[in-house]
Amino acid sequence: MKKIIKNGTVVTAEDIYRADILIENGKIKTIGNELNENNAEIINAKGCYVFPGGIDPHTHLDMPFAGTFTKDDFETGTIAAAYGGTTTIIDFCITEKGKSLNSAIQEWHRKADEKAVIDFGFHLMIGEVNDDVLKELPTVINEEGISSFKIFMAYKNTLQADDETLFRTLVEARKHGALVMVHAENGDVIDYLVNEAIKEGRTDPIYHALTRPPEVEGEATGRAAKLTAIANSQLYVVHVTCKEAVEEIAKARNGGFRVWGETCPQYLVLDESYLEKPDFEGAKYVWSPPLRKKHHQESLWNALKNGQLQTIGSDHAPFDFKGQKDRGIGDFTKIPNGGPSIEDRFSVLFSEGVKKGRITLNEFVSLVSTNAAKLFGMFPNKGTIAPGSDADIVIFDPNSERIISASTHHMNVDYNSLEGMKLVGEPISVLSRGEYVIRDKQFVGKPGNGRYIKRSRFQV
Ligand SMILES: [Zn+2]
């Protein structure tokens, strides 16, 4: 089945131009003026931008966390992503100590393969590095197509890796062609501050933020960047929240080192004061790293604008307020960390970024799609509109207005952390490999239609 998108304005990371797009067999076949083809379905994109599908490089669907699971599975989560203009996600596959990496990967396929409505890849979390794990890495990269590994510098006594583990992973990643991702916070210092707070009866949600100050993120980011330089390797810092971390990334990049950074919508539009909401509502805004004081938002926008940060991930990890977040009443350490944002990532960046004059249209496409495709081994199949690329396309009305609300969102969670926020710009139709997933704002896709993406080895 052929389709021609007509009358739209095509926007890529490089260009903005009026043209028609012919889609055939799931791929973009031709881009040109006045295209005609027998039997092709015509899609009228008049008044709309035609963007490459969004790529969300940071999701946690159906993820176990402290005896519970994130509320969205691969079906509800990818449907919500598609409504929001995202056509590819990379989800974090969690490994367990003492079990093979392969068994963790198979477990993630069981969660995803029959459910996803858009294409997906996996990152692998590395809990420990031992000889068995090292032996498996080349297979994971070359056979499974997983070319990025995540290390935690926080969560002492559970997920936290020591510097040796991080360093060895960096060395192996360089050897085999993978990108190391870090959660950069100093877990030892946080553990001390948290214990002091609990001992002294400071148990409300706001103390989650106050026991993880921006300096512990800056310190860990700088340390990871320096270890990367020593290993002559490559590093991607997930969910950067603050000036201190941005400065460390900028310093490393200016020194010529291969360090990249991601931030998330919540850090661009919400701040620490939300954790002080009454009636325990502050728990809805518990992420790690935490929301920061408002002035950090300007550092993040500047970093997106000047290229010191390259991607926007949602870090989607939704937990219901009732029944999950409320486990932390009287003890903020028991509040599940994370929030819902897979659906609004794309539109928030457009509305707050492009519409408010902070970034250009081309920068928007780079941040929301192209840069992630390049860093994570999917370009040019994903992340752009070009002949031969997958026809993952968002037809986006830049003037449509809507108000974010849990009563209308498609995520399987009982609140929205951006409740009441007014957005300008909205996806109208979304194609995944040439097939409608969203048509005129209605879901028309099918669970299982999303394909697993074997990603290439790291190369930039
Ligand atoms: Zn995360």
Short mmCIF file of C-alpha atoms and ligand atoms in Angstrom, two decimals:
data_model
loop_
_atom_site.label_atom_id
_atom_site.label_comp_id
_atom_site.label_asym_id
_atom_site.label_seq_id
_atom_site.Cartn_x
_atom_site.Cartn_y
_atom_site.Cartn_z
CA MET A 1 0.00 0.00 0.00
CA LYS A 2 1.35 3.39 -1.03
CA LYS A 3 0.71 6.71 0.64
CA ILE A 4 1.55 10.26 -0.38
CA ILE A 5 1.71 13.02 2.23
CA LYS A 6 0.83 16.28 0.51
CA ASN A 7 0.79 20.00 1.36
CA GLY A 8 2.86 19.73 4.55
CA THR A 9 6.08 21.42 5.62
CA VAL A 10 8.81 18.82 6.08
CA VAL A 11 11.15 19.51 9.00
CA THR A 12 14.36 17.59 9.68
CA ALA A 13 17.37 18.41 11.83
CA GLU A 14 18.82 20.25 8.85
CA ASP A 15 16.03 21.56 6.64
CA ILE A 16 12.55 23.06 6.42
CA TYR A 17 10.81 22.82 3.05
CA ARG A 18 7.51 22.19 1.30
CA ALA A 19 7.36 18.82 -0.46
CA ASP A 20 5.32 15.68 -0.95
CA ILE A 21 6.47 12.37 0.50
CA LEU A 22 5.80 9.04 -1.21
CA ILE A 23 5.72 6.05 1.13
CA GLU A 24 5.98 2.49 -0.13
CA ASN A 25 6.50 -0.76 1.77
CA GLY A 26 6.98 1.06 5.03
CA LYS A 27 9.82 3.21 3.72
CA ILE A 28 10.11 6.73 2.37
CA LYS A 29 10.55 6.18 -1.35
CA THR A 30 10.63 9.66 -2.85
CA ILE A 31 10.48 13.26 -1.68
CA GLY A 32 9.54 15.84 -4.29
CA ASN A 33 7.00 18.25 -5.67
CA GLU A 34 3.63 17.28 -7.13
CA LEU A 35 4.14 13.55 -6.62
CA ASN A 36 1.43 11.33 -8.07
CA GLU A 37 1.09 7.59 -8.02
CA ASN A 38 -1.75 5.30 -8.98
CA ASN A 39 -3.57 3.74 -6.04
CA ALA A 40 -1.74 5.80 -3.45
CA GLU A 41 -3.70 7.01 -0.46
CA ILE A 42 -3.37 10.78 -0.16
CA ILE A 43 -2.75 12.26 3.29
CA ASN A 44 -3.43 15.97 3.40
CA ALA A 45 -1.02 17.69 5.80
CA LYS A 46 -2.09 21.24 4.98
CA GLY A 47 -1.10 23.67 7.72
CA CYS A 48 0.96 20.99 9.47
CA TYR A 49 4.59 20.18 10.05
CA VAL A 50 5.78 16.77 8.91
CA PHE A 51 8.35 15.61 11.46
CA PRO A 52 10.34 12.39 11.75
CA GLY A 53 8.78 10.27 14.50
CA GLY A 54 9.97 11.05 18.00
CA ILE A 55 12.57 8.79 19.60
CA ASP A 56 12.38 8.41 23.35
CA PRO A 57 15.73 6.98 24.48
CA HIS A 58 14.71 6.48 28.12
CA THR A 59 11.66 4.51 29.25
CA HIS A 60 10.85 2.04 32.04
CA LEU A 61 7.82 -0.03 31.00
CA ASP A 62 6.63 -2.93 33.15
CA MET A 63 9.66 -2.44 35.37
CA PRO A 64 9.91 -4.03 38.81
CA PHE A 65 10.69 -1.50 41.56
CA ALA A 66 10.71 -2.29 45.28
CA GLY A 67 8.00 -4.96 45.17
CA THR A 68 5.79 -3.21 42.63
CA PHE A 69 5.84 -2.46 38.88
CA THR A 70 5.61 0.69 36.79
CA LYS A 71 1.97 1.03 35.77
CA ASP A 72 2.41 1.16 31.99
CA ASP A 73 3.30 -2.06 30.24
CA PHE A 74 4.54 -2.19 26.64
CA GLU A 75 0.97 -1.95 25.32
CA THR A 76 -0.40 1.02 27.29
CA GLY A 77 3.00 2.72 27.36
CA THR A 78 3.64 2.56 23.64
CA ILE A 79 0.05 3.60 22.83
CA ALA A 80 0.52 6.70 25.00
CA ALA A 81 3.90 7.32 23.36
CA ALA A 82 2.31 7.14 19.89
CA TYR A 83 -0.46 9.58 20.85
CA GLY A 84 2.35 11.94 21.80
CA GLY A 85 4.26 11.65 18.52
CA THR A 86 6.86 9.08 19.55
CA THR A 87 7.45 6.17 17.16
CA THR A 88 10.50 4.55 18.76
CA ILE A 89 11.42 3.91 22.37
CA ILE A 90 14.49 2.40 23.97
CA ASP A 91 13.57 0.71 27.23
CA PHE A 92 15.91 -0.33 30.02
CA CYS A 93 16.26 -4.10 30.34
CA ILE A 94 17.07 -4.89 33.96
CA THR A 95 19.54 -7.62 34.75
CA GLU A 96 19.71 -9.56 37.98
CA LYS A 97 22.93 -10.36 39.79
CA GLY A 98 23.88 -13.99 39.32
CA LYS A 99 21.69 -14.46 36.22
CA SER A 100 22.89 -14.34 32.64
CA LEU A 101 22.44 -11.19 30.60
CA ASN A 102 20.71 -13.31 27.98
CA SER A 103 17.98 -14.42 30.39
CA ALA A 104 17.25 -10.76 31.21
CA ILE A 105 17.02 -9.91 27.52
CA GLN A 106 14.64 -12.82 26.87
CA GLU A 107 12.50 -11.65 29.82
CA TRP A 108 12.26 -8.17 28.25
CA HIS A 109 11.25 -9.67 24.91
CA ARG A 110 8.47 -11.54 26.73
CA LYS A 111 7.23 -8.23 28.11
CA ALA A 112 7.47 -6.34 24.80
CA ASP A 113 7.18 -8.44 21.66
CA GLU A 114 3.42 -9.12 21.61
CA LYS A 115 2.44 -5.79 23.10
CA ALA A 116 4.37 -2.90 21.57
CA VAL A 117 2.51 -0.79 18.99
CA ILE A 118 5.65 1.12 17.89
CA ASP A 119 9.25 0.02 17.34
CA PHE A 120 11.48 -0.50 20.33
CA GLY A 121 15.03 -1.30 21.36
CA PHE A 122 16.64 -2.14 24.67
CA HIS A 123 19.47 -0.74 26.75
CA LEU A 124 20.99 -3.14 29.25
CA MET A 125 21.51 -2.27 32.89
CA ILE A 126 24.76 -3.69 34.21
CA GLY A 127 24.59 -4.46 37.93
CA GLU A 128 28.00 -6.08 38.28
CA VAL A 129 30.94 -6.71 36.04
CA ASN A 130 32.55 -10.13 36.39
CA ASP A 131 34.17 -12.51 33.93
CA ASP A 132 30.83 -14.12 32.97
CA VAL A 133 29.29 -10.74 32.22
CA LEU A 134 32.34 -9.63 30.23
CA LYS A 135 32.21 -12.81 28.16
CA GLU A 136 28.60 -12.11 27.20
CA LEU A 137 29.03 -8.49 26.12
CA PRO A 138 30.20 -9.05 22.51
CA THR A 139 27.19 -11.31 21.88
CA VAL A 140 24.85 -8.77 23.45
CA ILE A 141 26.22 -6.05 21.16
CA ASN A 142 26.64 -8.00 17.93
CA GLU A 143 23.86 -10.59 18.10
CA GLU A 144 21.18 -8.91 20.21
CA GLY A 145 21.79 -5.42 18.85
CA ILE A 146 22.09 -3.82 22.28
CA SER A 147 24.89 -1.27 22.02
CA SER A 148 24.34 0.75 25.20
CA PHE A 149 24.80 -0.21 28.86
CA LYS A 150 23.68 1.64 31.94
CA ILE A 151 25.54 1.94 35.20
CA PHE A 152 24.16 3.42 38.43
CA MET A 153 26.38 5.61 40.58
CA ALA A 154 23.49 5.95 43.09
CA TYR A 155 21.16 3.62 45.04
CA LYS A 156 23.71 2.32 47.55
CA ASN A 157 23.42 -1.37 48.51
CA THR A 158 21.11 -2.15 45.60
CA LEU A 159 21.87 -0.89 42.09
CA GLN A 160 24.96 1.20 42.80
CA ALA A 161 28.14 0.21 40.99
CA ASP A 162 31.56 1.16 42.29
CA ASP A 163 34.10 3.12 40.26
CA GLU A 164 35.93 -0.05 39.24
CA THR A 165 32.76 -1.46 37.70
CA LEU A 166 32.09 1.78 35.86
CA PHE A 167 35.68 1.98 34.66
CA ARG A 168 35.80 -1.64 33.45
CA THR A 169 32.51 -1.15 31.63
CA LEU A 170 33.89 1.96 29.93
CA VAL A 171 36.97 0.03 28.80
CA GLU A 172 34.89 -2.88 27.45
CA ALA A 173 32.49 -0.49 25.72
CA ARG A 174 35.38 1.13 23.89
CA LYS A 175 36.71 -2.28 22.80
CA HIS A 176 33.41 -3.60 21.48
CA GLY A 177 31.63 -0.46 20.27
CA ALA A 178 29.04 0.43 22.89
CA LEU A 179 27.94 3.58 24.68
CA VAL A 180 27.99 3.65 28.50
CA MET A 181 25.09 5.46 30.14
CA VAL A 182 25.28 6.66 33.74
CA HIS A 183 22.82 7.65 36.41
CA ALA A 184 25.16 10.23 37.91
CA GLU A 185 24.59 10.94 41.61
CA ASN A 186 27.00 10.21 44.46
CA GLY A 187 25.13 7.36 46.18
CA ASP A 188 27.41 7.21 49.22
CA VAL A 189 26.81 10.84 50.15
CA ILE A 190 23.08 10.55 49.48
CA ASP A 191 22.88 7.47 51.70
CA TYR A 192 24.47 9.41 54.57
CA LEU A 193 22.18 12.44 54.13
CA VAL A 194 19.07 10.26 53.87
CA ASN A 195 19.90 8.33 57.05
CA GLU A 196 20.46 11.58 58.94
CA ALA A 197 17.13 12.97 57.72
CA ILE A 198 15.15 9.87 58.71
CA LYS A 199 16.87 9.75 62.14
CA GLU A 200 15.82 13.34 62.75
CA GLY A 201 12.22 12.76 61.67
CA ARG A 202 12.42 14.71 58.43
CA THR A 203 10.23 12.30 56.45
CA ASP A 204 8.12 14.43 54.06
CA PRO A 205 8.57 14.22 50.26
CA ILE A 206 10.55 17.48 50.11
CA TYR A 207 13.42 15.76 51.98
CA HIS A 208 13.84 13.48 48.99
CA ALA A 209 15.10 16.56 47.13
CA LEU A 210 17.01 18.07 50.05
CA THR A 211 19.02 14.87 50.63
CA ARG A 212 20.13 14.75 46.97
CA PRO A 213 21.48 18.27 46.33
CA PRO A 214 22.71 19.32 42.87
CA GLU A 215 26.35 19.10 44.01
CA VAL A 216 26.12 15.29 44.37
CA GLU A 217 24.93 15.11 40.77
CA GLY A 218 27.64 17.48 39.60
CA GLU A 219 30.34 15.54 41.44
CA ALA A 220 29.27 12.17 40.02
CA THR A 221 28.90 13.60 36.50
CA GLY A 222 32.41 15.05 36.64
CA ARG A 223 33.82 11.79 38.01
CA ALA A 224 32.16 9.72 35.29
CA ALA A 225 33.42 12.12 32.63
CA LYS A 226 36.98 11.89 33.96
CA LEU A 227 36.87 8.08 34.09
CA THR A 228 35.63 8.16 30.49
CA ALA A 229 38.58 10.31 29.51
CA ILE A 230 41.05 7.94 31.22
CA ALA A 231 39.43 4.96 29.49
CA ASN A 232 39.34 6.85 26.17
CA SER A 233 35.73 5.72 25.98
CA GLN A 234 32.31 7.26 25.45
CA LEU A 235 29.63 8.33 27.93
CA TYR A 236 25.98 9.37 27.90
CA VAL A 237 24.67 11.00 31.07
CA VAL A 238 20.95 10.30 31.53
CA HIS A 239 18.48 12.74 33.09
CA VAL A 240 20.69 15.77 33.69
CA THR A 241 18.84 18.16 36.01
CA CYS A 242 21.15 20.98 37.09
CA LYS A 243 23.72 23.63 36.32
CA GLU A 244 26.46 21.72 38.17
CA ALA A 245 26.09 18.65 35.92
CA VAL A 246 25.75 20.69 32.73
CA GLU A 247 29.02 22.44 33.56
CA GLU A 248 30.86 19.13 33.97
CA ILE A 249 29.53 17.84 30.64
CA ALA A 250 30.45 21.09 28.91
CA LYS A 251 33.94 20.98 30.41
CA ALA A 252 34.51 17.42 29.16
CA ARG A 253 33.15 18.20 25.71
CA ASN A 254 35.23 21.34 25.42
CA GLY A 255 38.23 19.17 26.29
CA GLY A 256 37.46 17.01 23.28
CA PHE A 257 36.03 14.03 25.16
CA ARG A 258 33.10 11.94 23.93
CA VAL A 259 30.48 12.84 26.51
CA TRP A 260 26.79 13.51 25.80
CA GLY A 261 23.85 14.39 28.00
CA GLU A 262 20.09 14.01 28.16
CA THR A 263 17.50 15.95 30.09
CA CYS A 264 13.78 15.29 30.60
CA PRO A 265 10.63 17.43 30.22
CA GLN A 266 9.95 17.48 33.95
CA TYR A 267 13.26 19.22 34.73
CA LEU A 268 12.50 21.90 32.13
CA VAL A 269 9.08 22.88 33.45
CA LEU A 270 8.72 21.75 37.09
CA ASP A 271 10.78 22.70 40.13
CA GLU A 272 11.56 21.66 43.69
CA SER A 273 8.63 23.60 45.19
CA TYR A 274 6.24 20.95 43.82
CA LEU A 275 7.61 18.50 46.41
CA GLU A 276 6.18 20.74 49.12
CA LYS A 277 2.57 20.32 48.00
CA PRO A 278 0.28 19.49 50.94
CA ASP A 279 -1.47 16.19 51.70
CA PHE A 280 1.52 14.16 50.55
CA GLU A 281 0.91 15.33 46.98
CA GLY A 282 4.61 16.19 46.79
CA ALA A 283 5.16 12.43 46.28
CA LYS A 284 3.82 12.78 42.73
CA TYR A 285 6.94 14.79 41.93
CA VAL A 286 9.56 12.41 43.32
CA TRP A 287 12.13 11.65 40.64
CA SER A 288 15.81 10.75 41.05
CA PRO A 289 17.65 13.00 40.55
CA PRO A 290 15.04 15.34 42.06
CA LEU A 291 13.41 18.45 40.66
CA ARG A 292 15.65 21.48 41.24
CA LYS A 293 15.22 25.13 42.12
CA LYS A 294 13.78 27.09 39.24
CA HIS A 295 17.00 28.80 38.10
CA HIS A 296 18.42 25.45 36.92
CA GLN A 297 15.80 25.38 34.15
CA GLU A 298 17.59 28.20 32.39
CA SER A 299 20.88 26.26 32.45
CA LEU A 300 19.14 23.26 30.89
CA TRP A 301 17.47 25.28 28.12
CA ASN A 302 20.77 26.99 27.35
CA ALA A 303 22.52 23.62 27.19
CA LEU A 304 19.89 22.28 24.78
CA LYS A 305 20.25 25.39 22.66
CA ASN A 306 24.06 25.43 22.53
CA GLY A 307 24.48 21.68 22.04
CA GLN A 308 25.94 20.74 25.45
CA LEU A 309 22.89 18.49 25.97
CA GLN A 310 21.71 16.53 22.95
CA THR A 311 18.56 14.56 23.78
CA ILE A 312 15.25 14.60 25.63
CA GLY A 313 14.28 11.34 27.30
CA SER A 314 11.05 10.93 29.21
CA ASP A 315 12.46 8.66 31.95
CA HIS A 316 8.86 7.42 31.95
CA ALA A 317 8.35 5.43 35.19
CA PRO A 318 4.72 5.87 36.24
CA PHE A 319 3.36 4.85 39.63
CA ASP A 320 -0.19 5.51 40.84
CA PHE A 321 -0.55 8.11 43.57
CA LYS A 322 -3.03 5.84 45.36
CA GLY A 323 -1.60 2.42 46.10
CA GLN A 324 2.00 3.01 45.00
CA LYS A 325 3.33 6.51 45.74
CA ASP A 326 1.46 6.47 49.07
CA ARG A 327 3.68 3.66 50.38
CA GLY A 328 5.97 6.51 51.33
CA ILE A 329 3.65 8.32 53.75
CA GLY A 330 5.78 8.95 56.82
CA ASP A 331 9.00 7.88 55.06
CA PHE A 332 10.03 9.53 51.79
CA THR A 333 12.54 6.74 51.08
CA LYS A 334 9.61 4.39 50.38
CA ILE A 335 8.07 6.58 47.66
CA PRO A 336 8.60 4.84 44.29
CA ASN A 337 10.88 7.08 42.20
CA GLY A 338 9.54 8.26 38.88
CA GLY A 339 6.63 9.76 37.04
CA PRO A 340 4.60 9.68 33.82
CA SER A 341 5.93 11.62 30.82
CA ILE A 342 6.13 9.32 27.78
CA GLU A 343 3.06 10.94 26.20
CA ASP A 344 3.89 14.62 26.55
CA ARG A 345 7.69 14.66 25.99
CA PHE A 346 7.45 15.66 22.32
CA SER A 347 4.71 18.28 22.70
CA VAL A 348 6.18 19.88 25.82
CA LEU A 349 9.46 20.44 24.00
CA PHE A 350 7.64 21.93 21.03
CA SER A 351 5.36 24.16 23.08
CA GLU A 352 7.89 25.33 25.68
CA GLY A 353 10.88 25.24 23.33
CA VAL A 354 9.87 26.21 19.80
CA LYS A 355 6.76 28.23 20.56
CA LYS A 356 8.50 30.22 23.28
CA GLY A 357 11.48 30.96 21.06
CA ARG A 358 14.03 28.98 23.10
CA ILE A 359 15.00 26.57 20.30
CA THR A 360 14.52 26.46 16.53
CA LEU A 361 12.39 23.94 14.66
CA ASN A 362 15.52 22.14 13.44
CA GLU A 363 16.94 22.00 16.97
CA PHE A 364 13.62 20.59 18.13
CA VAL A 365 13.85 17.70 15.65
CA SER A 366 17.48 17.03 16.61
CA LEU A 367 16.63 16.91 20.31
CA VAL A 368 13.44 14.91 20.10
CA SER A 369 14.53 12.41 17.44
CA THR A 370 17.67 12.68 15.29
CA ASN A 371 20.39 12.86 17.94
CA ALA A 372 19.06 9.79 19.76
CA ALA A 373 18.94 7.86 16.46
CA LYS A 374 22.60 8.70 15.85
CA LEU A 375 23.88 8.03 19.37
CA PHE A 376 22.00 4.75 19.68
CA GLY A 377 22.78 3.17 16.32
CA MET A 378 19.48 3.64 14.44
CA PHE A 379 20.34 6.41 11.96
CA PRO A 380 19.36 6.84 9.11
CA ASN A 381 16.59 4.20 9.35
CA LYS A 382 15.14 6.26 12.18
CA GLY A 383 15.46 9.91 13.14
CA THR A 384 15.05 11.63 9.79
CA ILE A 385 12.91 12.02 6.71
CA ALA A 386 14.92 10.86 3.72
CA PRO A 387 14.56 8.36 0.86
CA GLY A 388 15.23 4.90 2.27
CA SER A 389 14.38 5.79 5.86
CA ASP A 390 11.56 4.08 7.74
CA ALA A 391 8.33 6.01 7.21
CA ASP A 392 8.01 6.94 10.90
CA ILE A 393 6.26 10.27 10.56
CA VAL A 394 4.34 12.73 12.73
CA ILE A 395 1.85 15.11 11.15
CA PHE A 396 1.76 17.92 13.64
CA ASP A 397 -0.58 20.89 13.89
CA PRO A 398 1.56 23.70 15.37
CA ASN A 399 -1.37 25.86 16.39
CA SER A 400 -3.73 23.38 18.03
CA GLU A 401 -4.09 23.99 21.77
CA ARG A 402 -4.80 21.52 24.54
CA ILE A 403 -4.63 21.24 28.32
CA ILE A 404 -2.80 18.29 29.85
CA SER A 405 -4.93 16.24 32.22
CA ALA A 406 -5.04 12.78 33.76
CA SER A 407 -8.71 12.65 32.72
CA THR A 408 -7.77 12.69 29.03
CA HIS A 409 -4.25 11.25 28.86
CA HIS A 410 -3.60 7.71 27.64
CA MET A 411 -1.04 6.62 30.21
CA ASN A 412 -2.23 3.98 32.69
CA VAL A 413 -1.65 6.08 35.80
CA ASP A 414 -3.98 8.02 38.11
CA TYR A 415 -2.38 11.48 37.89
CA ASN A 416 -0.42 13.66 35.51
CA SER A 417 2.47 15.65 36.89
CA LEU A 418 1.79 18.36 34.29
CA GLU A 419 -1.95 18.58 35.12
CA GLY A 420 -3.45 21.83 33.86
CA MET A 421 -0.51 22.82 31.67
CA LYS A 422 -1.51 24.47 28.41
CA LEU A 423 0.33 23.25 25.31
CA VAL A 424 0.40 24.71 21.83
CA GLY A 425 0.93 22.17 19.04
CA GLU A 426 -0.35 18.61 18.81
CA PRO A 427 0.24 15.44 16.76
CA ILE A 428 -2.72 14.79 14.44
CA SER A 429 -1.61 11.56 12.79
CA VAL A 430 1.35 9.29 13.44
CA LEU A 431 2.76 6.67 11.07
CA SER A 432 5.02 3.80 12.07
CA ARG A 433 6.81 2.28 9.06
CA GLY A 434 4.10 3.72 6.82
CA GLU A 435 1.10 2.44 8.79
CA TYR A 436 -1.17 4.64 10.84
CA VAL A 437 -0.83 4.20 14.58
CA ILE A 438 -2.70 7.42 15.32
CA ARG A 439 -5.15 8.70 12.72
CA ASP A 440 -6.91 12.03 13.32
CA LYS A 441 -6.03 11.79 17.03
CA GLN A 442 -7.43 8.26 17.39
CA PHE A 443 -5.41 5.13 18.08
CA VAL A 444 -5.73 2.68 15.17
CA GLY A 445 -2.61 0.55 15.71
CA LYS A 446 -2.26 -2.98 16.96
CA PRO A 447 -0.30 -4.54 19.81
CA GLY A 448 2.54 -6.61 18.43
CA ASN A 449 2.99 -4.40 15.36
CA GLY A 450 6.01 -2.71 16.95
CA ARG A 451 9.25 -4.36 15.89
CA TYR A 452 12.35 -4.96 17.93
CA ILE A 453 15.26 -2.90 16.63
CA LYS A 454 18.70 -4.47 16.56
CA ARG A 455 20.86 -1.40 16.90
CA SER A 456 24.29 -0.89 15.34
CA ARG A 457 27.53 -0.71 17.26
CA PHE A 458 28.35 2.70 18.67
CA GLN A 459 29.92 5.07 16.17
CA VAL A 460 29.88 8.84 16.16
ZN ZN B 1 15.41 6.14 34.24
#
